[in-house]
PDB file of C-alpha atoms in Angstrom:
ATOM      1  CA  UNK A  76      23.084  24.987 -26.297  1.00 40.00           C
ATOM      2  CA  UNK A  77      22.009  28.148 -24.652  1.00 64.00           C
ATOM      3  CA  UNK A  78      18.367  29.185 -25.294  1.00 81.00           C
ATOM      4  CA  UNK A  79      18.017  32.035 -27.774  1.00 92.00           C
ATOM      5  CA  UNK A  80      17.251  35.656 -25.225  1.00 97.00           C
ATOM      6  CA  UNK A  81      13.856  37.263 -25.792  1.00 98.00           C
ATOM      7  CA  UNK A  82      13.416  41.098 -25.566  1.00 98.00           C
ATOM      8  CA  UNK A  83      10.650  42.887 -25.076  1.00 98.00           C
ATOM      9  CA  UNK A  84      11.813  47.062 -26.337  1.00 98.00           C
ATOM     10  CA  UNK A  85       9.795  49.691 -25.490  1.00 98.00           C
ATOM     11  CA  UNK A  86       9.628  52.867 -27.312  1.00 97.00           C
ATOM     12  CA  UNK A  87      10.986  51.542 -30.262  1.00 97.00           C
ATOM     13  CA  UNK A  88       8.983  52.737 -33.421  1.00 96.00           C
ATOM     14  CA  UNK A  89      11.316  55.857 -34.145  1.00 93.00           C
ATOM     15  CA  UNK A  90      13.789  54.601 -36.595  1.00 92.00           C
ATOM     16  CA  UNK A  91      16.492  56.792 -35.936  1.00 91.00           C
ATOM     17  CA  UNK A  92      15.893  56.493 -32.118  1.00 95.00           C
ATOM     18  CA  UNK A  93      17.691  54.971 -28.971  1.00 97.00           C
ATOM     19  CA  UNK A  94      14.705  52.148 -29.057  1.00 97.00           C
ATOM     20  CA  UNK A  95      15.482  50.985 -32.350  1.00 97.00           C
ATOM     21  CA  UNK A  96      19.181  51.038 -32.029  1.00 98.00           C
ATOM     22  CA  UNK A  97      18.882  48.686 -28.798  1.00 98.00           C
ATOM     23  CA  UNK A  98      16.650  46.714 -30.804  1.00 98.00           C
ATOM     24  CA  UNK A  99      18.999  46.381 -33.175  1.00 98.00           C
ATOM     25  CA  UNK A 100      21.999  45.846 -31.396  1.00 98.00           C
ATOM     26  CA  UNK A 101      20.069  43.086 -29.486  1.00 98.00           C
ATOM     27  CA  UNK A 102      19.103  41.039 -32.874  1.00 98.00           C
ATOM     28  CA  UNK A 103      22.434  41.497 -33.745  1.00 98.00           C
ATOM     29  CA  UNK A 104      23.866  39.334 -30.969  1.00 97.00           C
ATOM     30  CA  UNK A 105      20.814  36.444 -31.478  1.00 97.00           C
ATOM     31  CA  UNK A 106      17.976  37.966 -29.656  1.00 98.00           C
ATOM     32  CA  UNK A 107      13.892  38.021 -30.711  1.00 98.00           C
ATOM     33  CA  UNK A 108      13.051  41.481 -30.049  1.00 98.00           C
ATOM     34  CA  UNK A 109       9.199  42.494 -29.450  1.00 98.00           C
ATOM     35  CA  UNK A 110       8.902  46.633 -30.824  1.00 98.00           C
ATOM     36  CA  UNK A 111       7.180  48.505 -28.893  1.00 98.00           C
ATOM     37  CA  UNK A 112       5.157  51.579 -30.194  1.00 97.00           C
ATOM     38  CA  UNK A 113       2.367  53.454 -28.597  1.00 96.00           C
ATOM     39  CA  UNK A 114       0.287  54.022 -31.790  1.00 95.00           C
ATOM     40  CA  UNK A 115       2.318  54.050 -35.148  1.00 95.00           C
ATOM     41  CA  UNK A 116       2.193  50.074 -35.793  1.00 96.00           C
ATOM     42  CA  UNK A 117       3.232  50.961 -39.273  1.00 97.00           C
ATOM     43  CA  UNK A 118       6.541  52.215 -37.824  1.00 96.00           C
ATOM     44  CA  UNK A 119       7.422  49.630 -35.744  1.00 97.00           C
ATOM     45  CA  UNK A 120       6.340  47.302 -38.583  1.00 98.00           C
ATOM     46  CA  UNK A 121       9.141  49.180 -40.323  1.00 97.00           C
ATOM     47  CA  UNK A 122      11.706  48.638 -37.101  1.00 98.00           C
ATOM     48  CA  UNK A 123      11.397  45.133 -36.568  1.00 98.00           C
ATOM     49  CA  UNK A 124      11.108  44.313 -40.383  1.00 97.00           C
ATOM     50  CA  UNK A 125      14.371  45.989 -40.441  1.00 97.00           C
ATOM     51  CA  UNK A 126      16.278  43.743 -37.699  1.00 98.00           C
ATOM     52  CA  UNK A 127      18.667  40.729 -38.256  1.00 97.00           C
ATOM     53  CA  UNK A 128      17.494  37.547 -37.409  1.00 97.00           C
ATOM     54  CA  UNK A 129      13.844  36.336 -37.618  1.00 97.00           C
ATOM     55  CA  UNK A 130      10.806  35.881 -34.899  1.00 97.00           C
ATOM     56  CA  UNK A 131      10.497  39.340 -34.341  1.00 98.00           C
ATOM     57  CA  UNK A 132       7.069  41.069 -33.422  1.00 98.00           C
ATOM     58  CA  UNK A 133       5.211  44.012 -32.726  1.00 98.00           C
ATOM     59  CA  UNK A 134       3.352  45.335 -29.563  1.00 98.00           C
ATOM     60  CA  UNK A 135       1.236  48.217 -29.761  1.00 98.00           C
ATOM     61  CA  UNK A 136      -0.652  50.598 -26.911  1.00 98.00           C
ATOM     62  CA  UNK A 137      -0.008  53.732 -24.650  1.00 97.00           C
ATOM     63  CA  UNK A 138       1.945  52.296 -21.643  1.00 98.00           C
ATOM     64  CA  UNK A 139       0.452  55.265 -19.565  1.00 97.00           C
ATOM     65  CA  UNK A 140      -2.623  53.271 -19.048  1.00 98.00           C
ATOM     66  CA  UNK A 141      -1.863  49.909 -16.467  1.00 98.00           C
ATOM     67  CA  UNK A 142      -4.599  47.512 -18.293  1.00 98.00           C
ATOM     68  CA  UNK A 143      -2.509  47.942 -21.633  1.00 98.00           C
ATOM     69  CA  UNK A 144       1.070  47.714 -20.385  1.00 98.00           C
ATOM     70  CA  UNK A 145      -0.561  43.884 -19.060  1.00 98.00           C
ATOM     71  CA  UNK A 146      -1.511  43.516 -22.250  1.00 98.00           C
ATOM     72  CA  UNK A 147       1.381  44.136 -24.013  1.00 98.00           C
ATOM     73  CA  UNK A 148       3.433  42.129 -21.920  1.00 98.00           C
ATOM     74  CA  UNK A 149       1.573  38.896 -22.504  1.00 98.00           C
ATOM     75  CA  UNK A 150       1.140  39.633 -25.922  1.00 98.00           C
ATOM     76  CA  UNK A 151       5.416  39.761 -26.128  1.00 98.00           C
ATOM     77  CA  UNK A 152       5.436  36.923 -23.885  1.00 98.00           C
ATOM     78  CA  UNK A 153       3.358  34.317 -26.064  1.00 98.00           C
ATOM     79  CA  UNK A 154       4.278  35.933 -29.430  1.00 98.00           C
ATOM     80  CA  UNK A 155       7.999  34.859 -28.476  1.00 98.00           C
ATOM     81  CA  UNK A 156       7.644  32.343 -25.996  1.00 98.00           C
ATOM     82  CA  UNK A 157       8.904  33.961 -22.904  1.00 98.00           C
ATOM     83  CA  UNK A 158      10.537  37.586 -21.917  1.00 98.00           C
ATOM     84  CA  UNK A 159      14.138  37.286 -20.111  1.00 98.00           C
ATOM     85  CA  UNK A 160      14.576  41.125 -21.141  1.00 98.00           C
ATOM     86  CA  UNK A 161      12.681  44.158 -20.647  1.00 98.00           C
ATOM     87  CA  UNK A 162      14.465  47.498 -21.685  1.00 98.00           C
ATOM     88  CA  UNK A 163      11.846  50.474 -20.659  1.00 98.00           C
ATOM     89  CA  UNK A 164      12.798  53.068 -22.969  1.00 97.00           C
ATOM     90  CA  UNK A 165       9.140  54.438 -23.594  1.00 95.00           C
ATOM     91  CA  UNK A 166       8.945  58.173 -22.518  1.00 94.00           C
ATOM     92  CA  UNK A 167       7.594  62.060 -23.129  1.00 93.00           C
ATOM     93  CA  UNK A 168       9.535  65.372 -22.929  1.00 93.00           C
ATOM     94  CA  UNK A 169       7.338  68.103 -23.352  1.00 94.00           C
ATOM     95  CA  UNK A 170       8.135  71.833 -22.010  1.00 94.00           C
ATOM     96  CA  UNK A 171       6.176  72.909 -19.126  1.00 97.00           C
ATOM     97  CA  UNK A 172       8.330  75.786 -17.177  1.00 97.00           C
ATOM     98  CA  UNK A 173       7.160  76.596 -13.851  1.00 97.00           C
ATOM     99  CA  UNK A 174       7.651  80.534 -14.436  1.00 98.00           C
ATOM    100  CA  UNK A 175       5.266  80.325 -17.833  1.00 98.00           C
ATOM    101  CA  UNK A 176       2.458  77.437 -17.538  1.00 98.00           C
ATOM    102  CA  UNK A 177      -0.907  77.697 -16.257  1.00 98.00           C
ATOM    103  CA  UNK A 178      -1.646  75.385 -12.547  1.00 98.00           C
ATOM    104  CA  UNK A 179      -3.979  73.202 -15.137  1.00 98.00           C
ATOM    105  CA  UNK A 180      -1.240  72.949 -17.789  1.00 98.00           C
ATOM    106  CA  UNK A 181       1.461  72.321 -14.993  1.00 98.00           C
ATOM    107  CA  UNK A 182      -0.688  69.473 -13.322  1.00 98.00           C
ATOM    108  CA  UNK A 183      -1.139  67.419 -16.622  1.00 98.00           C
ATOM    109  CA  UNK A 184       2.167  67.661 -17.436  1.00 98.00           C
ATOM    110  CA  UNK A 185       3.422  66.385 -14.303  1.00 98.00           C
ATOM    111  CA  UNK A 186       0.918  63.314 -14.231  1.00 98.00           C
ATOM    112  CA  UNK A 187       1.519  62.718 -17.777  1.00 97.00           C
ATOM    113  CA  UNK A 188       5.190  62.724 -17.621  1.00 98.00           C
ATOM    114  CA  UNK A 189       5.285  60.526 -14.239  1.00 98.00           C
ATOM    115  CA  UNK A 190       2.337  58.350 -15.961  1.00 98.00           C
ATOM    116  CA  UNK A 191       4.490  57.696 -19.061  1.00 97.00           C
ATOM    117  CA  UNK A 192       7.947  58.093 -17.798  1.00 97.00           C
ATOM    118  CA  UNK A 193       7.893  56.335 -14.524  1.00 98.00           C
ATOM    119  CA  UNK A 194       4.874  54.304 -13.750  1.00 98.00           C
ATOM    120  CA  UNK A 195       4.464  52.500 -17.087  1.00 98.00           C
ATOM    121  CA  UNK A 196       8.399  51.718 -16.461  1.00 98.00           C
ATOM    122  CA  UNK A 197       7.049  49.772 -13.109  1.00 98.00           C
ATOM    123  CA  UNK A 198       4.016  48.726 -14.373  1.00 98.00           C
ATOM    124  CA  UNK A 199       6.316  46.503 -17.108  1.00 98.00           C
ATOM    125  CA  UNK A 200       8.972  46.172 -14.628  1.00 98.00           C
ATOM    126  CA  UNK A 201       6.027  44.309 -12.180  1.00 98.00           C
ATOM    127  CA  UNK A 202       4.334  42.409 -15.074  1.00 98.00           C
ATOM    128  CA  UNK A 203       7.863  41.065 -16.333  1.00 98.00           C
ATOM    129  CA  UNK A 204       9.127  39.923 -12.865  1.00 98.00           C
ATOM    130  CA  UNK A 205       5.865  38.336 -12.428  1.00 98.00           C
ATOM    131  CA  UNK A 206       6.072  35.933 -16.029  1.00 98.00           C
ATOM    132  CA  UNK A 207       9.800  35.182 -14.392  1.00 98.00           C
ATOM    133  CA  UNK A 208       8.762  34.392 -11.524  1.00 98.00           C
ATOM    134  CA  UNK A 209       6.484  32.028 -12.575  1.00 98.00           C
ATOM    135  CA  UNK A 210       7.862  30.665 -15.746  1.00 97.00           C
ATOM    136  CA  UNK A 211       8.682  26.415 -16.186  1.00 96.00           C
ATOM    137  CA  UNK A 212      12.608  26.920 -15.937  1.00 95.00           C
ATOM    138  CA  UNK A 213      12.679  30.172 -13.344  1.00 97.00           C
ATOM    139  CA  UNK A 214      13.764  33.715 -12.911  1.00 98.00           C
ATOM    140  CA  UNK A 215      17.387  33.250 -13.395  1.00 97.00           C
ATOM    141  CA  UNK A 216      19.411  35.651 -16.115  1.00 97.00           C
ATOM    142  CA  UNK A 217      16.188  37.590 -16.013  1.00 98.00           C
ATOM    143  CA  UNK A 218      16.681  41.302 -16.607  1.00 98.00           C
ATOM    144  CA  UNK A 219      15.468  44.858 -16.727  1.00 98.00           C
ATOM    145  CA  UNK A 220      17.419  47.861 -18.276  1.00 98.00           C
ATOM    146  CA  UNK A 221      15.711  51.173 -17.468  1.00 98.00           C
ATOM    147  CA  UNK A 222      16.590  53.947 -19.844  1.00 98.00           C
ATOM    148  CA  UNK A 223      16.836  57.371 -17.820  1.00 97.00           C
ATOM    149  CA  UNK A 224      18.777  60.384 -18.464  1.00 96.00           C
ATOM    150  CA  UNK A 225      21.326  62.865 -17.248  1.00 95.00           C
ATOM    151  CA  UNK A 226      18.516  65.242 -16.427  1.00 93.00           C
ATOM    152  CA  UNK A 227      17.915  63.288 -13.049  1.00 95.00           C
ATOM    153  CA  UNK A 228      21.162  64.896 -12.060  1.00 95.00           C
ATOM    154  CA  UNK A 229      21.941  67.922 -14.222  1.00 91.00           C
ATOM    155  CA  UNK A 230      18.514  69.210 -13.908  1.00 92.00           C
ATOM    156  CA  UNK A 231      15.460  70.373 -16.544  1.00 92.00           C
ATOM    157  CA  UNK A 232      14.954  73.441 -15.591  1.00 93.00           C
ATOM    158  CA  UNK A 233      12.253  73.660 -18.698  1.00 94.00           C
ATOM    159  CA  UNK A 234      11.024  70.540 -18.189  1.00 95.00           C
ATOM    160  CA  UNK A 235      11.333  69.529 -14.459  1.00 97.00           C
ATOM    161  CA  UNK A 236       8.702  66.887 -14.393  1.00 98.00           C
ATOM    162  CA  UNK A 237      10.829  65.046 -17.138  1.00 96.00           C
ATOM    163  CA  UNK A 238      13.835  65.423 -14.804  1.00 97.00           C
ATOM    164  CA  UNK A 239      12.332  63.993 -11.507  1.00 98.00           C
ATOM    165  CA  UNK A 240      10.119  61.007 -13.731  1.00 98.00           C
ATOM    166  CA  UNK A 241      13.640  60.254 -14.873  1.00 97.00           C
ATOM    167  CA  UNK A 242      15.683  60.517 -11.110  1.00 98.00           C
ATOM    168  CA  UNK A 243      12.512  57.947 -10.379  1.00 98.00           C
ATOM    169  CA  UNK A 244      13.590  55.938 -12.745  1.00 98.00           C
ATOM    170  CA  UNK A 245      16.797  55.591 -11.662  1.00 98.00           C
ATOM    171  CA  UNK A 246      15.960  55.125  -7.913  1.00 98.00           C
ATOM    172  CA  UNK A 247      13.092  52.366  -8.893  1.00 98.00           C
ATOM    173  CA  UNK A 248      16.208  49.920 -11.003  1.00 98.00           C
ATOM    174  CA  UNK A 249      17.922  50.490  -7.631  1.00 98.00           C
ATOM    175  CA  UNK A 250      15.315  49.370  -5.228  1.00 98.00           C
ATOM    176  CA  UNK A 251      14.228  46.445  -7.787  1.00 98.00           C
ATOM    177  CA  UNK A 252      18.015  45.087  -7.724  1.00 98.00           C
ATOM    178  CA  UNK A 253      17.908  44.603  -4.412  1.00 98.00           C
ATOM    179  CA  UNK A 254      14.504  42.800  -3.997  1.00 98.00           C
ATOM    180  CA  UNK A 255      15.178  40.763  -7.013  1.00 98.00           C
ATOM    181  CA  UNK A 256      18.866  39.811  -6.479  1.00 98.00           C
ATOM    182  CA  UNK A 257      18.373  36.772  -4.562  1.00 98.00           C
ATOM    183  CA  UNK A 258      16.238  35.446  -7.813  1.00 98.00           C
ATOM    184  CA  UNK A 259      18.936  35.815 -10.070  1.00 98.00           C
ATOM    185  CA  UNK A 260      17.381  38.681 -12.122  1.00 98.00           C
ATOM    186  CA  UNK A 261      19.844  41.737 -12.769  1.00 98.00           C
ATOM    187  CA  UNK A 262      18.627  45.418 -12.697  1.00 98.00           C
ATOM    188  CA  UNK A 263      20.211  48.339 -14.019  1.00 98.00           C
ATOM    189  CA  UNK A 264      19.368  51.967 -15.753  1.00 98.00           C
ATOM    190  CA  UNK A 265      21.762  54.201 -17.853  1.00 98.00           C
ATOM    191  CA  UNK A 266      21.963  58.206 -16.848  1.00 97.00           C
ATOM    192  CA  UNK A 267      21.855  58.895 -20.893  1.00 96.00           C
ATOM    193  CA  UNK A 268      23.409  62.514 -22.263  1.00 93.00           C
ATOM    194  CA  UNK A 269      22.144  64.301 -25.674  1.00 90.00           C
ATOM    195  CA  UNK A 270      21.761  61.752 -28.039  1.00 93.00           C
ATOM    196  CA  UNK A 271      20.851  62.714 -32.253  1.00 89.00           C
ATOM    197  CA  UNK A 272      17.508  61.007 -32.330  1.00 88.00           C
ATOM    198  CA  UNK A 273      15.074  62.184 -35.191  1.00 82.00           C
ATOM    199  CA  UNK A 274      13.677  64.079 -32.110  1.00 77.00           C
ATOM    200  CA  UNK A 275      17.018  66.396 -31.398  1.00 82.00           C
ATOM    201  CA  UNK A 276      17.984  66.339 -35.198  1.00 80.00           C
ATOM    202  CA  UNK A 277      16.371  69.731 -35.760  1.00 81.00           C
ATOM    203  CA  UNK A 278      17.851  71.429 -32.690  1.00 81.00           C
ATOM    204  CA  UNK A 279      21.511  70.018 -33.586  1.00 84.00           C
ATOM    205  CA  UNK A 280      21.463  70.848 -37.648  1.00 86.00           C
ATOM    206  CA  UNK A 281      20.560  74.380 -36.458  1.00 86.00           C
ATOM    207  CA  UNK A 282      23.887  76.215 -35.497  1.00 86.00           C
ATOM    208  CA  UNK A 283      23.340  78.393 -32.713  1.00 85.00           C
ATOM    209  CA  UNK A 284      21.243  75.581 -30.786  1.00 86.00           C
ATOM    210  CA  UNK A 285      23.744  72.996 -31.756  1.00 87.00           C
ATOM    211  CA  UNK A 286      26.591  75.189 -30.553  1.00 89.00           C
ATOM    212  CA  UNK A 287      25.279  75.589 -27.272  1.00 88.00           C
ATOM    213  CA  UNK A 288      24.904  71.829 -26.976  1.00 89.00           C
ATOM    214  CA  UNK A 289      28.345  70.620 -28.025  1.00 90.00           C
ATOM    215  CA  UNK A 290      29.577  73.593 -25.902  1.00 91.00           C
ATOM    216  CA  UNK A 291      28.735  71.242 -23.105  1.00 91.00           C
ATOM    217  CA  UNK A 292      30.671  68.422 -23.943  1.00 93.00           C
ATOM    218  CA  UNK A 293      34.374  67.764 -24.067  1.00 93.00           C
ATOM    219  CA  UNK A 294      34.549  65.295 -26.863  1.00 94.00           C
ATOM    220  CA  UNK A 295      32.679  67.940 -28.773  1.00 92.00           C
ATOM    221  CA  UNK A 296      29.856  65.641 -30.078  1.00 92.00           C
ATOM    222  CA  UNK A 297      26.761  64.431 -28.636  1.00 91.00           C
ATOM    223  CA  UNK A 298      26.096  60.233 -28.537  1.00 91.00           C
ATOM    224  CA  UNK A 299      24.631  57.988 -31.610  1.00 95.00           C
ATOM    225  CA  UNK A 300      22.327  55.776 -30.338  1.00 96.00           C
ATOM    226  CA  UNK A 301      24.254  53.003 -31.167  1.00 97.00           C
ATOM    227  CA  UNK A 302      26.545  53.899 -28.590  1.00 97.00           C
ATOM    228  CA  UNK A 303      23.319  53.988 -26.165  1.00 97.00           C
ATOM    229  CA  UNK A 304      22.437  50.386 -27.877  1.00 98.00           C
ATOM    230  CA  UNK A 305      25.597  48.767 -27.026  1.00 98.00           C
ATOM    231  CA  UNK A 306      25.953  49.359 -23.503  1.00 98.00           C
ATOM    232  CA  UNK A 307      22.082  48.278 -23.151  1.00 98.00           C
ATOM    233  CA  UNK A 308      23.376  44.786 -24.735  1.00 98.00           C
ATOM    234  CA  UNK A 309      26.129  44.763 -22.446  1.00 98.00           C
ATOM    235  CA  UNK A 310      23.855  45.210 -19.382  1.00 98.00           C
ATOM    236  CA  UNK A 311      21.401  42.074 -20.673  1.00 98.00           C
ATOM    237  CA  UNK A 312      24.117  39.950 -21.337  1.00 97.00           C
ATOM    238  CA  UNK A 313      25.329  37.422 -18.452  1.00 95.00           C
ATOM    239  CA  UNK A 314      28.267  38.983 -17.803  1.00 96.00           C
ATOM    240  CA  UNK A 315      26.703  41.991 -16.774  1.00 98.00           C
ATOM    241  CA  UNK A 316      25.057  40.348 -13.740  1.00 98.00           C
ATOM    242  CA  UNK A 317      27.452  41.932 -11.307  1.00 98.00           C
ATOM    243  CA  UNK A 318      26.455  44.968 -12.348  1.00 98.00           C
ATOM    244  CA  UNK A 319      22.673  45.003 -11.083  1.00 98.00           C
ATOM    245  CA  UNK A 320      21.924  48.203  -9.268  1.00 98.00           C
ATOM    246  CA  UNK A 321      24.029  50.227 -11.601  1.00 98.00           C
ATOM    247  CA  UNK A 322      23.229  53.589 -13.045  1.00 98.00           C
ATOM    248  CA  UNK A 323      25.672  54.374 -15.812  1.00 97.00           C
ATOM    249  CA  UNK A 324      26.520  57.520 -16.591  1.00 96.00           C
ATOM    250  CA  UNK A 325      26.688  57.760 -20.554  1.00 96.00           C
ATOM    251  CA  UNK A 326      26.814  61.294 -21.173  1.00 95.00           C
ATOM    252  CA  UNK A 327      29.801  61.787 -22.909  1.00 94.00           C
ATOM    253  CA  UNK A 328      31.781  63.703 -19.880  1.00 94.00           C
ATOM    254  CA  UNK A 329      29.006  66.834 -20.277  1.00 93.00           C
ATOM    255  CA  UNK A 330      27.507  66.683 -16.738  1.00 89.00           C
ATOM    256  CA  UNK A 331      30.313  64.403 -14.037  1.00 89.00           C
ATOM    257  CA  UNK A 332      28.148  62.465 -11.034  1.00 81.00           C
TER     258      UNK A 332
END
C-alpha cells in the first residue's frame, strides 16, 4: 500500500483563497496538509479544521524572514512525519507605480515583494529538497508546485515588482527541474489568471471594475480557485512527473503565451 502524501501549503489561511482550495483539493484525494499562515493562526485553524481527512496541522510565521521559513518547514516535517509536497503559494500585491511612489516607497516595495514573493518561495524550495534529500526512503515522487501568475508575462504595470517576483518564480521551478530531475523530484509552477479570492471579490461585485476584467477574457468569467486547486493536485500526483519544468498557463484564454 502506497504511503499516504504529505503537503506542506503555503498561504493558506484565506478561506475563500487559492491556498485553501489546494488544500482542500489535496485532502480530498488522501493527503495531510500542513496550513500555512503568516500571522492569523485562528484562520488557518479554521482552514485545516475544515479539510477532509484527519492529521492535519498548522504552521505559522512571515516566510519573508529565512530563520522562520526553516522553522516552519521542520515544524510541517515532524508534525506529519515527512514533506513529499511543497506548494509555495505565499505572496503580496501591493500598488507601487513607478510614475506616483516616492524612491523610499519604491525600494521597500520591491524588496518586500521579491522577499515574500520569490525568496521565501526558494528559501522553502531549498529547505524541502534538503529533508528529501536526506530522508530514510529518498527523494523520489518528491515535489514542488510554485504558484505564479500571468503577470510574469502580461505585465503589472501598477505593480511591476509583483510582476517580475512572479516571472522569478517561474524561471526558479525551471532551473530547480533540471538540477533535481535526476533525484526523482518533479518541479513545476502555474502562470495563474484573475481568480475570485476574498481579495478580488470587491473589485469583481463592483460593475465597472468587474466589466473591465471579464472584458479580458473569452469565456467571460474569471477562475474559482478550485479550478487553480485541481490542476495543483494534478501536478503532485505521480502521473504528473513528466511534466517537471512546466509552467501552465491557467488564465482562462485572457493573456495567450
Amino acid at each position: 500500500m502506497s504511503r499516504r502524501q504529505r503537503v506542506l501549503v503555503t498561504g493558506a489561511s484565506r478561506p475563500a483563497g487559492i491556498g485553501a482550495a489546494v488544500a482542500a483539493a489535496l485532502a480530498e484525494r488522501g493527503a495531510a496538509v500542513a496550513v500555512h499562515a503568516r500571522a492569523d493562526t485562528r484562520a488557518a485553524e479554521a482552514v485545516a479544521g475544515g479539510l477532509p481527512g484527519d492529521g492535519h496541522m498548522v504552521v505559522t510565521g512571515d516566510l519573508a524572514d529565512p530563520g522562520t521559513v526553516a522553522r516552519v518547514v521542520a515544524e510541517a516535517v515532524e508534525g506529519l512525519g515527512g514533506v513529499d509536497v511543497l506548494v509555495s503559494n505565499s505572496g503580496i500585491y501591493r500598488e507601487h507605480p513607478v510614475t506616483s511612489t516616492s524612491y523610499a516607497e519604491w525600494q521597500a516595495m520591491w524588496r518586500r515583494h521579491l522577499d515574500v514573493n520569490l525568496v521565501a518561495a526558494a528559501n522553502a524550495a531549498w529547505c524541502v529538497v534538503d529533508h528529501l534529500l536526506h530522508r530514510p526512503e529518498g527523494p523520489a515522487g518528491g515535489r514542488i508546485i510554485m504558484i505564479g501568475s500571468r503577470g510574469a508575462y502580461r505585465g503589472e504595470p501598477r505593480v511591476p515588482a509583483y510582476g517580475a517576483s512572479k516571472a522569478g518564480l517561474h524561471a526558479m521551478a525551471q532551473s530547480l527541474a533540471v538540477a533535481l530531475g535526476p533525484h526523482r523530484i518533479a518541479v513545476a509552477a502555474l502562470a495563474v489568471g484573475f481568480t475570485r479570492t476574498d481579495l478580488t471579490a470587491d473589485l469583481l461585485d463592483d460593475p465597472s471594475a468587474a466589466e473591465a476584467v471579464l472584458a479580458q477574457h473569452p469565456l467571460g468569467r474569471v477562475a474559482d480557485p478550485a479550478e487553480i486547486a485541481s490542476a495543483v493536485a494534478w501536478f503532485a500526483s505521480p502521473a504528473a512527473e513528466f511534466a517537471t519544468g512546466a509552467v501552465l498557463h491557467l488564465n482562462g484564454g485572457s493573456y495567450l503565451h
